[in-house]
PDB file of C-alpha atoms in Angstrom:
ATOM      1  CA  MET A 142       6.905  58.343  77.281  1.00 58.00           C
ATOM      2  CA  ARG A 143       5.529  56.693  74.241  1.00 62.00           C
ATOM      3  CA  LEU A 144       8.970  56.688  72.533  1.00 62.00           C
ATOM      4  CA  PHE A 145      10.184  54.599  75.233  1.00 63.00           C
ATOM      5  CA  GLY A 146       7.177  52.240  75.107  1.00 65.00           C
ATOM      6  CA  ALA A 147       6.847  51.860  78.675  1.00 64.00           C
ATOM      7  CA  PRO A 148       4.266  54.366  79.946  1.00 66.00           C
ATOM      8  CA  GLY A 149       3.478  54.453  83.631  1.00 68.00           C
ATOM      9  CA  GLU A 150       4.577  55.781  87.004  1.00 75.00           C
ATOM     10  CA  PRO A 151       8.068  54.238  87.100  1.00 80.00           C
ATOM     11  CA  LEU A 152       8.855  56.290  83.770  1.00 79.00           C
ATOM     12  CA  ALA A 153       7.019  59.245  85.275  1.00 81.00           C
ATOM     13  CA  ALA A 154       8.950  59.078  88.602  1.00 86.00           C
ATOM     14  CA  ALA A 155      12.275  58.958  86.514  1.00 83.00           C
ATOM     15  CA  LEU A 156      11.439  61.559  84.371  1.00 82.00           C
ATOM     16  CA  ARG A 157      10.595  63.945  87.419  1.00 85.00           C
ATOM     17  CA  GLU A 158      13.801  63.133  89.123  1.00 88.00           C
ATOM     18  CA  LEU A 159      16.016  63.698  86.281  1.00 86.00           C
ATOM     19  CA  MET A 160      14.128  67.097  85.418  1.00 86.00           C
ATOM     20  CA  ASN A 161      15.481  67.851  88.801  1.00 90.00           C
ATOM     21  CA  THR A 162      19.112  66.690  88.682  1.00 91.00           C
ATOM     22  CA  PRO A 163      21.611  69.664  87.866  1.00 91.00           C
ATOM     23  CA  HIS A 164      24.139  67.536  85.977  1.00 93.00           C
ATOM     24  CA  VAL A 165      21.390  65.873  83.610  1.00 94.00           C
ATOM     25  CA  THR A 166      20.018  67.791  80.822  1.00 94.00           C
ATOM     26  CA  LEU A 167      16.757  66.354  78.884  1.00 91.00           C
ATOM     27  CA  VAL A 168      15.877  67.453  75.512  1.00 91.00           C
ATOM     28  CA  VAL A 169      12.781  66.802  73.487  1.00 88.00           C
ATOM     29  CA  ALA A 170      12.564  67.316  69.876  1.00 88.00           C
ATOM     30  CA  GLU A 171       9.093  68.173  68.492  1.00 85.00           C
ATOM     31  CA  ASP A 172       7.559  68.498  64.915  1.00 82.00           C
ATOM     32  CA  ASP A 173       3.976  69.139  63.760  1.00 82.00           C
ATOM     33  CA  ASN A 174       3.086  65.775  65.149  1.00 80.00           C
ATOM     34  CA  GLY A 175       4.223  66.345  68.562  1.00 79.00           C
ATOM     35  CA  VAL A 176       7.174  64.576  70.408  1.00 82.00           C
ATOM     36  CA  ALA A 177       9.824  63.403  67.557  1.00 86.00           C
ATOM     37  CA  GLY A 178      12.545  62.441  69.785  1.00 87.00           C
ATOM     38  CA  THR A 179      14.360  62.657  73.082  1.00 88.00           C
ATOM     39  CA  ALA A 180      17.942  62.694  74.412  1.00 92.00           C
ATOM     40  CA  GLN A 181      19.636  62.724  77.857  1.00 92.00           C
ATOM     41  CA  LEU A 182      23.116  64.134  78.497  1.00 96.00           C
ATOM     42  CA  THR A 183      24.564  63.326  81.797  1.00 95.00           C
ATOM     43  CA  VAL A 184      27.908  65.266  82.666  1.00 96.00           C
ATOM     44  CA  LEU A 185      29.952  63.267  84.954  1.00 92.00           C
ATOM     45  CA  ARG A 186      33.391  63.954  86.766  1.00 90.00           C
ATOM     46  CA  GLY A 187      35.183  61.299  88.655  1.00 84.00           C
ATOM     47  CA  LEU A 188      38.520  59.878  89.257  1.00 88.00           C
ATOM     48  CA  ALA A 189      38.857  58.210  85.960  1.00 80.00           C
ATOM     49  CA  TRP A 190      40.870  59.807  83.253  1.00 78.00           C
ATOM     50  CA  GLU A 191      42.507  62.143  85.529  1.00 86.00           C
ATOM     51  CA  GLY A 192      39.445  63.716  86.772  1.00 88.00           C
ATOM     52  CA  ALA A 193      38.193  64.754  83.492  1.00 91.00           C
ATOM     53  CA  THR A 194      34.638  65.785  82.986  1.00 94.00           C
ATOM     54  CA  ARG A 195      32.930  63.596  80.454  1.00 93.00           C
ATOM     55  CA  GLY A 196      29.292  63.013  79.145  1.00 93.00           C
ATOM     56  CA  LEU A 197      27.118  60.180  78.820  1.00 92.00           C
ATOM     57  CA  LEU A 198      24.663  60.741  75.953  1.00 92.00           C
ATOM     58  CA  GLU A 199      21.743  58.073  76.411  1.00 88.00           C
ATOM     59  CA  GLY A 200      17.835  57.749  75.746  1.00 81.00           C
ATOM     60  CA  ILE A 201      17.895  58.939  72.131  1.00 83.00           C
ATOM     61  CA  ARG A 202      14.836  57.786  70.934  1.00 81.00           C
ATOM     62  CA  ALA A 203      13.288  59.191  67.404  1.00 80.00           C
ATOM     63  CA  ALA A 204      10.791  58.709  64.924  1.00 72.00           C
ATOM     64  CA  ARG A 205      13.064  59.353  62.023  1.00 73.00           C
ATOM     65  CA  ARG A 206      16.785  59.334  61.237  1.00 71.00           C
ATOM     66  CA  GLY A 207      16.931  63.005  60.614  1.00 89.00           C
ATOM     67  CA  VAL A 208      15.579  63.708  64.245  1.00 90.00           C
ATOM     68  CA  THR A 209      18.455  61.375  65.622  1.00 90.00           C
ATOM     69  CA  SER A 210      21.051  63.395  63.741  1.00 93.00           C
ATOM     70  CA  ALA A 211      19.647  66.350  65.178  1.00 93.00           C
ATOM     71  CA  LEU A 212      19.929  65.000  68.743  1.00 93.00           C
ATOM     72  CA  LEU A 213      23.379  63.576  68.181  1.00 94.00           C
ATOM     73  CA  THR A 214      24.607  66.956  66.931  1.00 95.00           C
ATOM     74  CA  TRP A 215      23.086  68.709  69.968  1.00 96.00           C
ATOM     75  CA  GLY A 216      24.552  66.124  72.379  1.00 96.00           C
ATOM     76  CA  ILE A 217      28.056  66.613  70.953  1.00 96.00           C
ATOM     77  CA  ASP A 218      27.819  70.319  70.978  1.00 97.00           C
ATOM     78  CA  GLU A 219      26.510  70.482  74.410  1.00 96.00           C
ATOM     79  CA  ALA A 220      29.163  68.252  75.853  1.00 96.00           C
ATOM     80  CA  ARG A 221      31.797  70.091  74.220  1.00 96.00           C
ATOM     81  CA  ARG A 222      30.272  73.425  75.723  1.00 96.00           C
ATOM     82  CA  ARG A 223      30.127  72.042  79.250  1.00 95.00           C
ATOM     83  CA  GLY A 224      33.737  71.062  79.162  1.00 95.00           C
ATOM     84  CA  CYS A 225      33.630  67.394  78.463  1.00 95.00           C
ATOM     85  CA  SER A 226      36.680  66.051  77.313  1.00 93.00           C
ATOM     86  CA  ARG A 227      35.016  62.948  75.948  1.00 92.00           C
ATOM     87  CA  LEU A 228      31.453  61.598  75.169  1.00 93.00           C
ATOM     88  CA  HIS A 229      30.252  58.298  75.737  1.00 91.00           C
ATOM     89  CA  LEU A 230      27.183  57.060  73.857  1.00 89.00           C
ATOM     90  CA  ASP A 231      25.163  54.302  75.427  1.00 83.00           C
ATOM     91  CA  SER A 232      23.669  52.312  72.731  1.00 78.00           C
ATOM     92  CA  GLY A 233      23.107  48.424  71.944  1.00 68.00           C
ATOM     93  CA  LEU A 234      25.869  46.731  69.881  1.00 67.00           C
ATOM     94  CA  LYS A 235      23.741  44.207  67.801  1.00 73.00           C
ATOM     95  CA  ARG A 236      22.447  46.846  65.166  1.00 74.00           C
ATOM     96  CA  ALA A 237      25.309  47.435  62.413  1.00 78.00           C
ATOM     97  CA  ASP A 238      23.298  50.068  60.843  1.00 80.00           C
ATOM     98  CA  LEU A 239      23.594  51.974  64.261  1.00 82.00           C
ATOM     99  CA  ARG A 240      27.457  51.411  64.464  1.00 83.00           C
ATOM    100  CA  GLU A 241      27.825  52.722  60.760  1.00 86.00           C
ATOM    101  CA  PHE A 242      25.604  55.632  61.825  1.00 88.00           C
ATOM    102  CA  TYR A 243      27.201  56.634  64.867  1.00 89.00           C
ATOM    103  CA  ALA A 244      30.679  56.375  63.297  1.00 91.00           C
ATOM    104  CA  ARG A 245      29.690  59.229  60.949  1.00 93.00           C
ATOM    105  CA  PHE A 246      29.324  61.421  63.778  1.00 93.00           C
ATOM    106  CA  GLY A 247      32.884  60.625  64.873  1.00 94.00           C
ATOM    107  CA  PHE A 248      32.014  57.739  67.566  1.00 91.00           C
ATOM    108  CA  GLU A 249      34.148  54.750  67.575  1.00 89.00           C
ATOM    109  CA  GLN A 250      33.402  51.511  69.380  1.00 82.00           C
ATOM    110  CA  SER A 251      35.767  51.598  72.273  1.00 77.00           C
ATOM    111  CA  TYR A 252      34.725  49.200  74.775  1.00 69.00           C
ATOM    112  CA  GLN A 253      32.070  46.859  75.867  1.00 65.00           C
ATOM    113  CA  GLY A 254      31.364  47.285  79.623  1.00 68.00           C
ATOM    114  CA  PHE A 255      29.628  44.758  81.809  1.00 72.00           C
ATOM    115  CA  THR A 256      26.217  45.011  83.433  1.00 73.00           C
ATOM    116  CA  ARG A 257      24.779  43.336  86.513  1.00 74.00           C
ATOM    117  CA  VAL A 258      21.014  43.235  87.432  1.00 76.00           C
ATOM    118  CA  LEU A 259      20.554  43.916  90.982  1.00 88.00           C
TER     119      LEU A 259
END
């Protein structure tokens, strides 16, 4: 929770729910100082892309870029292992350094979606 900067019951409730959702996998990277990073992979199947299975990788938070690299590599490998034909990475578009970093892992900026607050 420290990495997400929002400790408290709403985040704890989300964590409990996600840990009990079969198509969601959460990983935590640790080092000698404790938690060094997190990532969440959600495997989805829908009618888009002819019913193909796809992954959504999000919630990557890390104290160091080496940890981020390890979490991205895990997400790519795990999505492939679970039969995903594509992997979406949920990340902000504002930081050019992140776009370049993700590109080194084969991610292309393919679209910008829409969001509506409810």
